Amino acid sequence: MSDFLPFTRPTIDDETIADVVAVLRSGWITSGPKTAELERALAAYLGGGRQLRVMTSATGGMEMALRAAGVGPGDEVIVPAMSFAASANVVVRVGARPVFIDVELRSRNATPAAFAAALSPRTRALMPVHFSGLAVDMDPLNALAGARGLRILEDAAHAIGTRYRGRLIGSFGDIVSLSFHANKNMTTIEGGALSFADPALALPLDRERFHGISKDAAGNVDVYSAGGKYNLTDVAAAVGLGQLRRLEGFNARRRTLAARYFERLAPRLDPDMLPEPGDDGHSWHMFAVLVPFARLGLSRDEFVARMKARGIGLGVHYPSIPGLTYYRQLGWDPAAFPNAARIGAETVTLPLFPAMADGDVDRVCDALLELMKR
Ligand SMILES: *Cc1c(COP(=O)(O)O)cnc(C)c1O
């Protein structure tokens, strides 16, 4: 009996663990030199010319970014119906209204045309989500936002290391939010970063991140807004520096494993059940398939339990946002977003993480195809 295979697992190497121990012993464990070093390293990775800030989560970063950009009551932000709930929650938290749009079935991404169709006089910002690390078609979307004077906040929680037409996500565009949650392509345990173009956002963001504080030229502290508290610790930053060193290798391994999934599954499954293959810019944060549970006469819970009994963990990413209780109570009808509804009902995330062996992919495929034969 082989070991249980979870749907994801972080890879933390011994060098990183030693770096964390060194920070713990250093006498300075909260935001300090390691946090500054991580910001410099991320800025260098993204190619320079960008403002870069790290914080305790992508969710906190997106909320701060919207607030710093002046998005608030009376404003609408266009958000895909298929994403993690945080994408919409942050819009509500700044007092604005998320306006949902459907996604494409296989890419799980919203098209520029879908964003354009949802524009209203109240639209202030667009939130593309690079689902599973597959880049949204950003050039037409940036052109649309530019023509209309709209902000774009990219939810790139899945997309560190993703390339769009050869350019890293986060190296261009208005505001890009990255997540370093434990399950993401690189981690700081919990954490996130914002990469943005507009230097005018830096001051309000710094104040949002740390108590509304700025220092004057003499170093005296004063408070200029009722800021929050979202600063990353140096312990977390040491983890992030170790992860960033290996990110390109991690993502290359993810691409190889995804290719093996396609090799095994494409001949056996209906194309709609498989994700869009993308190109070699895809960072493969997740590999999710759609399973026709109704046709199989099996609930998703039963399916997940049977895979678990075979030593394989599955995830569910995600239920459609308009179908969640809170958003239904706001009046949204999940049936108005049929692709998101179908993905939400049929999706399961297969194991995919850099430390997996090729044989693990085969194990997953054998178990999956056996359960689907019924
Ligand atoms: C993980 C995730 C977030 C939130 O990231 P945190 O760092 O956990 O706050 C937001 N959006 C998407 C699509 C995510 O997957």
CSV table of C-alpha atoms and ligand atoms in Angstrom, one decimal:
chain,number,residue,atom,x,y,z
A,1,MET,CA,0.0,0.0,0.0
A,2,SER,CA,1.6,3.2,-1.1
A,3,ASP,CA,1.5,6.5,0.8
A,4,PHE,CA,-1.5,8.7,0.7
A,5,LEU,CA,-1.2,11.3,-2.1
A,6,PRO,CA,-2.7,14.6,-1.2
A,7,PHE,CA,-3.9,17.0,-3.9
A,8,THR,CA,-1.1,19.4,-3.0
A,9,ARG,CA,1.9,19.6,-0.7
A,10,PRO,CA,4.5,22.3,-0.3
A,11,THR,CA,8.2,21.6,-1.0
A,12,ILE,CA,10.3,23.2,1.7
A,13,ASP,CA,14.1,22.4,1.4
A,14,ASP,CA,16.7,22.1,4.1
A,15,GLU,CA,18.4,25.4,3.1
A,16,THR,CA,15.1,27.2,3.6
A,17,ILE,CA,14.5,25.6,7.0
A,18,ALA,CA,18.1,26.7,8.0
A,19,ASP,CA,17.3,30.2,6.9
A,20,VAL,CA,14.1,30.3,9.0
A,21,VAL,CA,16.0,29.1,12.0
A,22,ALA,CA,18.6,31.8,11.4
A,23,VAL,CA,15.9,34.4,11.4
A,24,LEU,CA,14.3,33.0,14.6
A,25,ARG,CA,17.8,33.2,16.3
A,26,SER,CA,18.6,36.7,14.9
A,27,GLY,CA,16.6,38.7,17.4
A,28,TRP,CA,14.5,40.3,14.6
A,29,ILE,CA,11.5,38.1,13.5
A,30,THR,CA,8.8,40.5,12.3
A,31,SER,CA,9.0,42.8,9.2
A,32,GLY,CA,12.7,43.8,8.6
A,33,PRO,CA,15.6,42.9,6.4
A,34,LYS,CA,14.2,39.6,5.1
A,35,THR,CA,10.9,41.2,4.1
A,36,ALA,CA,12.8,43.9,2.3
A,37,GLU,CA,15.0,41.3,0.6
A,38,LEU,CA,11.9,39.3,-0.6
A,39,GLU,CA,10.4,42.5,-2.0
A,40,ARG,CA,13.6,43.2,-3.9
A,41,ALA,CA,13.9,39.6,-5.1
A,42,LEU,CA,10.3,39.6,-6.4
A,43,ALA,CA,10.8,42.9,-8.1
A,44,ALA,CA,14.0,41.5,-9.8
A,45,TYR,CA,12.2,38.3,-10.8
A,46,LEU,CA,9.4,40.4,-12.4
A,47,GLY,CA,12.0,42.3,-14.3
A,48,GLY,CA,12.2,45.7,-12.6
A,49,GLY,CA,10.2,48.9,-13.2
A,50,ARG,CA,7.4,47.7,-10.9
A,51,GLN,CA,6.3,48.8,-7.4
A,52,LEU,CA,6.3,45.7,-5.2
A,53,ARG,CA,4.8,45.2,-1.7
A,54,VAL,CA,4.4,41.9,0.3
A,55,MET,CA,1.7,41.4,2.9
A,56,THR,CA,0.1,38.8,5.0
A,57,SER,CA,-2.3,37.5,2.3
A,58,ALA,CA,-3.5,38.0,-1.2
A,59,THR,CA,-6.9,38.7,0.2
A,60,GLY,CA,-5.6,41.5,2.3
A,61,GLY,CA,-3.6,42.8,-0.6
A,62,MET,CA,-6.5,42.9,-3.0
A,63,GLU,CA,-8.7,44.7,-0.4
A,64,MET,CA,-5.9,47.2,0.3
A,65,ALA,CA,-5.3,47.7,-3.5
A,66,LEU,CA,-9.0,48.4,-4.1
A,67,ARG,CA,-9.1,50.9,-1.2
A,68,ALA,CA,-5.9,52.6,-2.3
A,69,ALA,CA,-7.3,52.9,-5.8
A,70,GLY,CA,-10.3,54.7,-4.4
A,71,VAL,CA,-12.8,51.9,-5.3
A,72,GLY,CA,-15.8,52.1,-2.9
A,73,PRO,CA,-19.5,52.6,-2.4
A,74,GLY,CA,-21.4,53.2,-5.7
A,75,ASP,CA,-18.7,51.5,-7.7
A,76,GLU,CA,-18.9,48.2,-9.6
A,77,VAL,CA,-16.0,45.7,-10.1
A,78,ILE,CA,-16.5,43.0,-12.8
A,79,VAL,CA,-15.5,39.6,-11.3
A,80,PRO,CA,-15.6,36.1,-12.8
A,81,ALA,CA,-18.3,33.8,-11.4
A,82,MET,CA,-15.7,31.0,-11.2
A,83,SER,CA,-13.0,31.9,-8.7
A,84,PHE,CA,-12.2,31.6,-5.1
A,85,ALA,CA,-14.8,33.6,-3.0
A,86,ALA,CA,-12.0,36.0,-1.9
A,87,SER,CA,-12.1,37.6,-5.4
A,88,ALA,CA,-15.7,38.9,-4.8
A,89,ASN,CA,-15.5,39.2,-1.0
A,90,VAL,CA,-12.8,41.9,-1.2
A,91,VAL,CA,-15.0,44.0,-3.5
A,92,VAL,CA,-17.9,43.8,-1.0
A,93,ARG,CA,-15.5,44.6,1.9
A,94,VAL,CA,-14.5,48.0,0.4
A,95,GLY,CA,-18.2,48.8,-0.1
A,96,ALA,CA,-18.4,48.3,-3.8
A,97,ARG,CA,-20.5,45.8,-5.8
A,98,PRO,CA,-19.1,42.7,-7.6
A,99,VAL,CA,-20.8,42.2,-11.0
A,100,PHE,CA,-20.3,38.6,-12.0
A,101,ILE,CA,-19.6,37.3,-15.5
A,102,ASP,CA,-19.4,33.8,-16.8
A,103,VAL,CA,-16.2,32.0,-17.8
A,104,GLU,CA,-15.2,29.7,-20.6
A,105,LEU,CA,-15.8,26.0,-19.8
A,106,ARG,CA,-12.3,24.7,-20.5
A,107,SER,CA,-10.1,27.6,-19.7
A,108,ARG,CA,-12.1,28.6,-16.6
A,109,ASN,CA,-11.1,32.2,-17.6
A,110,ALA,CA,-13.4,35.1,-18.5
A,111,THR,CA,-12.9,36.6,-22.0
A,112,PRO,CA,-12.3,40.3,-22.7
A,113,ALA,CA,-15.7,40.2,-24.5
A,114,ALA,CA,-17.4,39.0,-21.4
A,115,PHE,CA,-15.9,41.9,-19.4
A,116,ALA,CA,-16.9,44.4,-22.1
A,117,ALA,CA,-20.5,43.1,-22.1
A,118,ALA,CA,-20.8,43.7,-18.4
A,119,LEU,CA,-19.6,47.4,-18.4
A,120,SER,CA,-21.9,50.0,-16.9
A,121,PRO,CA,-21.5,53.7,-16.1
A,122,ARG,CA,-20.7,52.6,-12.5
A,123,THR,CA,-17.8,50.2,-13.5
A,124,ARG,CA,-14.6,51.2,-11.8
A,125,ALA,CA,-12.4,48.2,-12.1
A,126,LEU,CA,-12.0,44.8,-13.8
A,127,MET,CA,-10.7,41.7,-12.0
A,128,PRO,CA,-9.4,39.0,-14.3
A,129,VAL,CA,-8.5,35.8,-12.6
A,130,HIS,CA,-5.7,33.7,-14.2
A,131,PHE,CA,-7.4,30.4,-13.3
A,132,SER,CA,-5.1,27.5,-12.4
A,133,GLY,CA,-2.2,29.5,-13.8
A,134,LEU,CA,-3.5,29.9,-17.4
A,135,ALA,CA,-3.2,33.6,-18.4
A,136,VAL,CA,-6.3,35.6,-19.2
A,137,ASP,CA,-6.0,37.3,-22.6
A,138,MET,CA,-4.6,40.6,-21.1
A,139,ASP,CA,-3.8,42.7,-24.2
A,140,PRO,CA,-7.4,43.4,-25.2
A,141,LEU,CA,-8.4,43.7,-21.6
A,142,ASN,CA,-5.7,46.3,-20.9
A,143,ALA,CA,-6.8,48.1,-24.0
A,144,LEU,CA,-10.4,48.1,-22.9
A,145,ALA,CA,-9.5,49.4,-19.4
A,146,GLY,CA,-7.2,52.1,-20.9
A,147,ALA,CA,-9.9,53.3,-23.3
A,148,ARG,CA,-12.4,53.6,-20.4
A,149,GLY,CA,-10.1,54.8,-17.6
A,150,LEU,CA,-10.8,51.7,-15.6
A,151,ARG,CA,-8.5,50.0,-13.1
A,152,ILE,CA,-7.5,46.4,-13.5
A,153,LEU,CA,-6.7,44.3,-10.4
A,154,GLU,CA,-5.5,40.9,-11.6
A,155,ASP,CA,-6.1,38.1,-9.2
A,156,ALA,CA,-2.9,36.2,-10.0
A,157,ALA,CA,-3.1,34.0,-6.9
A,158,HIS,CA,-2.6,31.0,-9.2
A,159,ALA,CA,-0.2,32.6,-11.6
A,160,ILE,CA,3.2,33.4,-10.2
A,161,GLY,CA,5.6,32.3,-12.9
A,162,THR,CA,2.8,32.3,-15.6
A,163,ARG,CA,3.9,33.9,-18.9
A,164,TYR,CA,1.5,35.7,-21.2
A,165,ARG,CA,2.9,36.1,-24.7
A,166,GLY,CA,6.4,35.6,-23.1
A,167,ARG,CA,5.9,38.2,-20.4
A,168,LEU,CA,5.6,37.2,-16.7
A,169,ILE,CA,2.2,37.9,-15.1
A,170,GLY,CA,3.0,40.7,-12.6
A,171,SER,CA,5.7,42.2,-14.8
A,172,PHE,CA,3.1,44.4,-16.6
A,173,GLY,CA,-0.4,45.7,-16.0
A,174,ASP,CA,-2.1,48.0,-13.5
A,175,ILE,CA,-2.2,46.1,-10.2
A,176,VAL,CA,-1.4,42.4,-9.9
A,177,SER,CA,-2.1,40.4,-6.7
A,178,LEU,CA,0.0,37.2,-6.0
A,179,SER,CA,-0.7,34.7,-3.3
A,180,PHE,CA,1.8,32.8,-1.2
A,181,HIS,CA,-0.7,30.7,0.7
A,182,ALA,CA,0.6,27.2,1.6
A,183,ASN,CA,-1.1,25.6,-1.5
A,184,LYS,CA,0.1,28.1,-4.1
A,185,ASN,CA,3.0,27.6,-6.5
A,186,MET,CA,5.3,29.3,-4.0
A,187,THR,CA,4.6,29.9,-0.4
A,188,THR,CA,5.4,32.1,2.6
A,189,ILE,CA,3.0,29.8,4.6
A,190,GLU,CA,0.4,32.7,4.5
A,191,GLY,CA,1.2,35.8,2.4
A,192,GLY,CA,0.8,37.7,-0.7
A,193,ALA,CA,2.3,40.5,-2.9
A,194,LEU,CA,1.1,43.3,-5.0
A,195,SER,CA,3.0,44.4,-8.1
A,196,PHE,CA,1.8,47.6,-9.6
A,197,ALA,CA,2.7,50.3,-12.1
A,198,ASP,CA,1.4,53.5,-10.5
A,199,PRO,CA,3.8,55.0,-7.9
A,200,ALA,CA,0.9,57.1,-6.6
A,201,LEU,CA,-0.6,53.9,-5.1
A,202,ALA,CA,2.5,53.3,-3.0
A,203,LEU,CA,1.8,55.8,-0.2
A,204,PRO,CA,-1.8,54.8,0.4
A,205,LEU,CA,-0.9,51.1,0.3
A,206,ASP,CA,1.9,51.5,2.8
A,207,ARG,CA,-0.5,53.3,5.1
A,208,GLU,CA,-3.2,50.6,4.6
A,209,ARG,CA,-0.6,47.9,5.3
A,210,PHE,CA,0.7,49.4,8.6
A,211,HIS,CA,-1.6,51.5,10.8
A,212,GLY,CA,-1.9,54.5,8.5
A,213,ILE,CA,1.7,55.4,9.6
A,214,SER,CA,4.2,57.5,7.6
A,215,LYS,CA,7.4,58.9,8.9
A,216,ASP,CA,8.6,62.5,8.3
A,217,ALA,CA,12.1,63.4,7.2
A,218,ALA,CA,13.3,63.4,10.8
A,219,GLY,CA,11.9,59.9,11.3
A,220,ASN,CA,9.0,60.9,13.4
A,221,VAL,CA,5.9,58.7,13.2
A,222,ASP,CA,2.5,60.1,12.5
A,223,VAL,CA,-0.8,58.5,11.5
A,224,TYR,CA,-2.6,59.7,8.4
A,225,SER,CA,-5.4,57.2,7.9
A,226,ALA,CA,-7.2,54.4,9.9
A,227,GLY,CA,-4.8,51.9,8.3
A,228,GLY,CA,-4.9,48.1,8.8
A,229,LYS,CA,-2.2,45.7,9.8
A,230,TYR,CA,-1.0,43.4,7.0
A,231,ASN,CA,2.8,43.4,7.2
A,232,LEU,CA,4.6,40.1,6.5
A,233,THR,CA,7.1,38.7,9.0
A,234,ASP,CA,10.8,38.1,8.3
A,235,VAL,CA,10.2,34.4,9.3
A,236,ALA,CA,7.7,34.1,6.5
A,237,ALA,CA,9.9,36.1,4.1
A,238,ALA,CA,12.7,33.6,4.7
A,239,VAL,CA,10.4,30.9,3.5
A,240,GLY,CA,9.4,32.9,0.5
A,241,LEU,CA,13.1,33.6,-0.5
A,242,GLY,CA,13.8,29.9,-0.5
A,243,GLN,CA,10.7,29.2,-2.6
A,244,LEU,CA,11.4,32.0,-5.1
A,245,ARG,CA,14.9,30.5,-5.7
A,246,ARG,CA,13.2,27.3,-6.9
A,247,LEU,CA,10.0,28.7,-8.5
A,248,GLU,CA,11.0,28.2,-12.1
A,249,GLY,CA,12.0,24.6,-11.3
A,250,PHE,CA,8.8,23.9,-9.4
A,251,ASN,CA,6.7,25.2,-12.3
A,252,ALA,CA,8.7,23.3,-14.9
A,253,ARG,CA,7.9,20.1,-12.9
A,254,ARG,CA,4.2,21.1,-12.7
A,255,ARG,CA,4.2,21.4,-16.5
A,256,THR,CA,5.7,18.0,-17.0
A,257,LEU,CA,3.2,16.4,-14.6
A,258,ALA,CA,0.3,18.2,-16.4
A,259,ALA,CA,1.5,16.9,-19.7
A,260,ARG,CA,1.5,13.4,-18.4
A,261,TYR,CA,-2.1,13.8,-17.2
A,262,PHE,CA,-3.0,14.9,-20.7
A,263,GLU,CA,-1.2,12.0,-22.2
A,264,ARG,CA,-3.0,9.5,-20.0
A,265,LEU,CA,-6.5,11.1,-19.9
A,266,ALA,CA,-7.0,12.8,-23.3
A,267,PRO,CA,-7.5,9.5,-25.2
A,268,ARG,CA,-10.1,8.3,-22.6
A,269,LEU,CA,-12.1,11.4,-21.7
A,270,ASP,CA,-14.5,13.7,-23.5
A,271,PRO,CA,-12.5,16.9,-24.3
A,272,ASP,CA,-14.9,19.1,-22.2
A,273,MET,CA,-13.9,17.1,-19.1
A,274,LEU,CA,-10.3,18.2,-19.4
A,275,PRO,CA,-8.8,21.7,-18.8
A,276,GLU,CA,-7.5,23.8,-21.7
A,277,PRO,CA,-3.8,22.7,-22.3
A,278,GLY,CA,-2.6,26.3,-22.8
A,279,ASP,CA,1.0,26.8,-23.9
A,280,ASP,CA,4.4,26.6,-22.1
A,281,GLY,CA,3.6,29.9,-20.3
A,282,HIS,CA,1.0,28.0,-18.1
A,283,SER,CA,2.2,27.5,-14.5
A,284,TRP,CA,-0.2,24.7,-13.7
A,285,HIS,CA,-1.2,25.7,-10.2
A,286,MET,CA,-3.9,23.0,-10.5
A,287,PHE,CA,-5.1,20.2,-12.8
A,288,ALA,CA,-8.8,19.9,-12.5
A,289,VAL,CA,-11.2,17.7,-14.5
A,290,LEU,CA,-15.0,17.7,-14.8
A,291,VAL,CA,-16.7,14.5,-13.8
A,292,PRO,CA,-20.3,13.9,-14.9
A,293,PHE,CA,-21.5,12.8,-11.4
A,294,ALA,CA,-25.1,12.7,-12.4
A,295,ARG,CA,-24.4,10.3,-15.3
A,296,LEU,CA,-22.2,8.2,-13.1
A,297,GLY,CA,-25.0,7.9,-10.4
A,298,LEU,CA,-22.4,9.0,-7.8
A,299,SER,CA,-22.2,12.2,-5.8
A,300,ARG,CA,-19.0,14.2,-5.7
A,301,ASP,CA,-18.7,13.4,-2.0
A,302,GLU,CA,-18.9,9.6,-2.8
A,303,PHE,CA,-16.4,10.0,-5.6
A,304,VAL,CA,-14.0,11.8,-3.4
A,305,ALA,CA,-14.4,9.2,-0.7
A,306,ARG,CA,-13.7,6.4,-3.2
A,307,MET,CA,-10.6,8.1,-4.4
A,308,LYS,CA,-9.5,8.6,-0.8
A,309,ALA,CA,-10.0,4.9,-0.2
A,310,ARG,CA,-7.5,4.3,-3.1
A,311,GLY,CA,-5.0,6.6,-1.4
A,312,ILE,CA,-5.7,9.7,-3.5
A,313,GLY,CA,-6.8,13.2,-2.2
A,314,LEU,CA,-8.9,15.4,-4.4
A,315,GLY,CA,-9.8,19.1,-4.1
A,316,VAL,CA,-12.8,21.1,-5.2
A,317,HIS,CA,-11.9,24.5,-6.8
A,318,TYR,CA,-14.4,26.1,-6.7
A,319,PRO,CA,-18.1,26.2,-6.2
A,320,SER,CA,-19.5,29.0,-8.4
A,321,ILE,CA,-19.4,32.3,-6.4
A,322,PRO,CA,-23.0,33.4,-7.2
A,323,GLY,CA,-24.2,30.0,-5.9
A,324,LEU,CA,-22.7,30.6,-2.4
A,325,THR,CA,-25.2,31.4,0.3
A,326,TYR,CA,-24.0,35.0,0.8
A,327,TYR,CA,-24.1,35.9,-2.9
A,328,ARG,CA,-27.5,34.1,-3.4
A,329,GLN,CA,-28.8,36.2,-0.5
A,330,LEU,CA,-27.6,39.3,-2.3
A,331,GLY,CA,-29.9,38.3,-5.2
A,332,TRP,CA,-27.5,36.5,-7.6
A,333,ASP,CA,-28.8,33.5,-9.5
A,334,PRO,CA,-26.1,30.9,-10.2
A,335,ALA,CA,-28.1,29.6,-13.2
A,336,ALA,CA,-27.3,32.9,-15.0
A,337,PHE,CA,-23.6,31.7,-15.2
A,338,PRO,CA,-24.0,28.2,-16.7
A,339,ASN,CA,-20.3,27.4,-17.3
A,340,ALA,CA,-19.4,28.5,-13.7
A,341,ALA,CA,-22.3,26.5,-12.4
A,342,ARG,CA,-21.3,23.3,-14.3
A,343,ILE,CA,-17.6,23.7,-13.3
A,344,GLY,CA,-18.7,24.3,-9.7
A,345,ALA,CA,-20.8,21.1,-9.7
A,346,GLU,CA,-18.5,18.8,-11.6
A,347,THR,CA,-14.9,19.9,-10.8
A,348,VAL,CA,-12.4,17.8,-8.9
A,349,THR,CA,-8.7,18.9,-8.6
A,350,LEU,CA,-6.3,16.0,-9.1
A,351,PRO,CA,-3.0,15.9,-7.2
A,352,LEU,CA,-0.3,18.1,-8.7
A,353,PHE,CA,2.8,19.4,-6.9
A,354,PRO,CA,6.5,19.4,-7.7
A,355,ALA,CA,7.5,16.5,-5.5
A,356,MET,CA,5.2,14.1,-7.2
A,357,ALA,CA,6.7,11.2,-9.2
A,358,ASP,CA,5.5,10.4,-12.7
A,359,GLY,CA,4.1,7.1,-11.3
A,360,ASP,CA,1.9,9.1,-9.0
A,361,VAL,CA,0.2,10.6,-12.0
A,362,ASP,CA,-0.3,7.1,-13.3
A,363,ARG,CA,-1.8,6.0,-10.0
A,364,VAL,CA,-4.3,8.9,-10.1
A,365,CYS,CA,-5.3,8.2,-13.7
A,366,ASP,CA,-5.7,4.5,-13.1
A,367,ALA,CA,-8.0,5.1,-10.1
A,368,LEU,CA,-9.9,7.9,-11.9
A,369,LEU,CA,-10.5,5.9,-15.1
A,370,GLU,CA,-11.6,2.9,-13.1
A,371,LEU,CA,-14.2,4.9,-11.2
A,372,MET,CA,-15.4,6.6,-14.4
A,373,LYS,CA,-16.0,3.2,-16.1
A,374,ARG,CA,-19.3,2.6,-14.3
B,1,LIG,C1,-5.8,31.6,-2.8
B,1,LIG,C2,-6.6,32.5,-3.6
B,1,LIG,C3,-6.9,33.8,-3.1
B,1,LIG,C4,-6.5,34.3,-1.7
B,1,LIG,O1,-5.2,34.1,-1.4
B,1,LIG,P1,-4.7,34.3,0.1
B,1,LIG,O2,-3.3,34.6,0.0
B,1,LIG,O3,-5.1,33.0,0.8
B,1,LIG,O4,-5.5,35.4,0.7
B,1,LIG,C5,-7.5,34.7,-3.9
B,1,LIG,N1,-7.9,34.3,-5.2
B,1,LIG,C6,-7.7,33.1,-5.6
B,1,LIG,C7,-8.2,32.8,-7.0
B,1,LIG,C8,-7.1,32.2,-4.8
B,1,LIG,O5,-6.9,30.9,-5.3
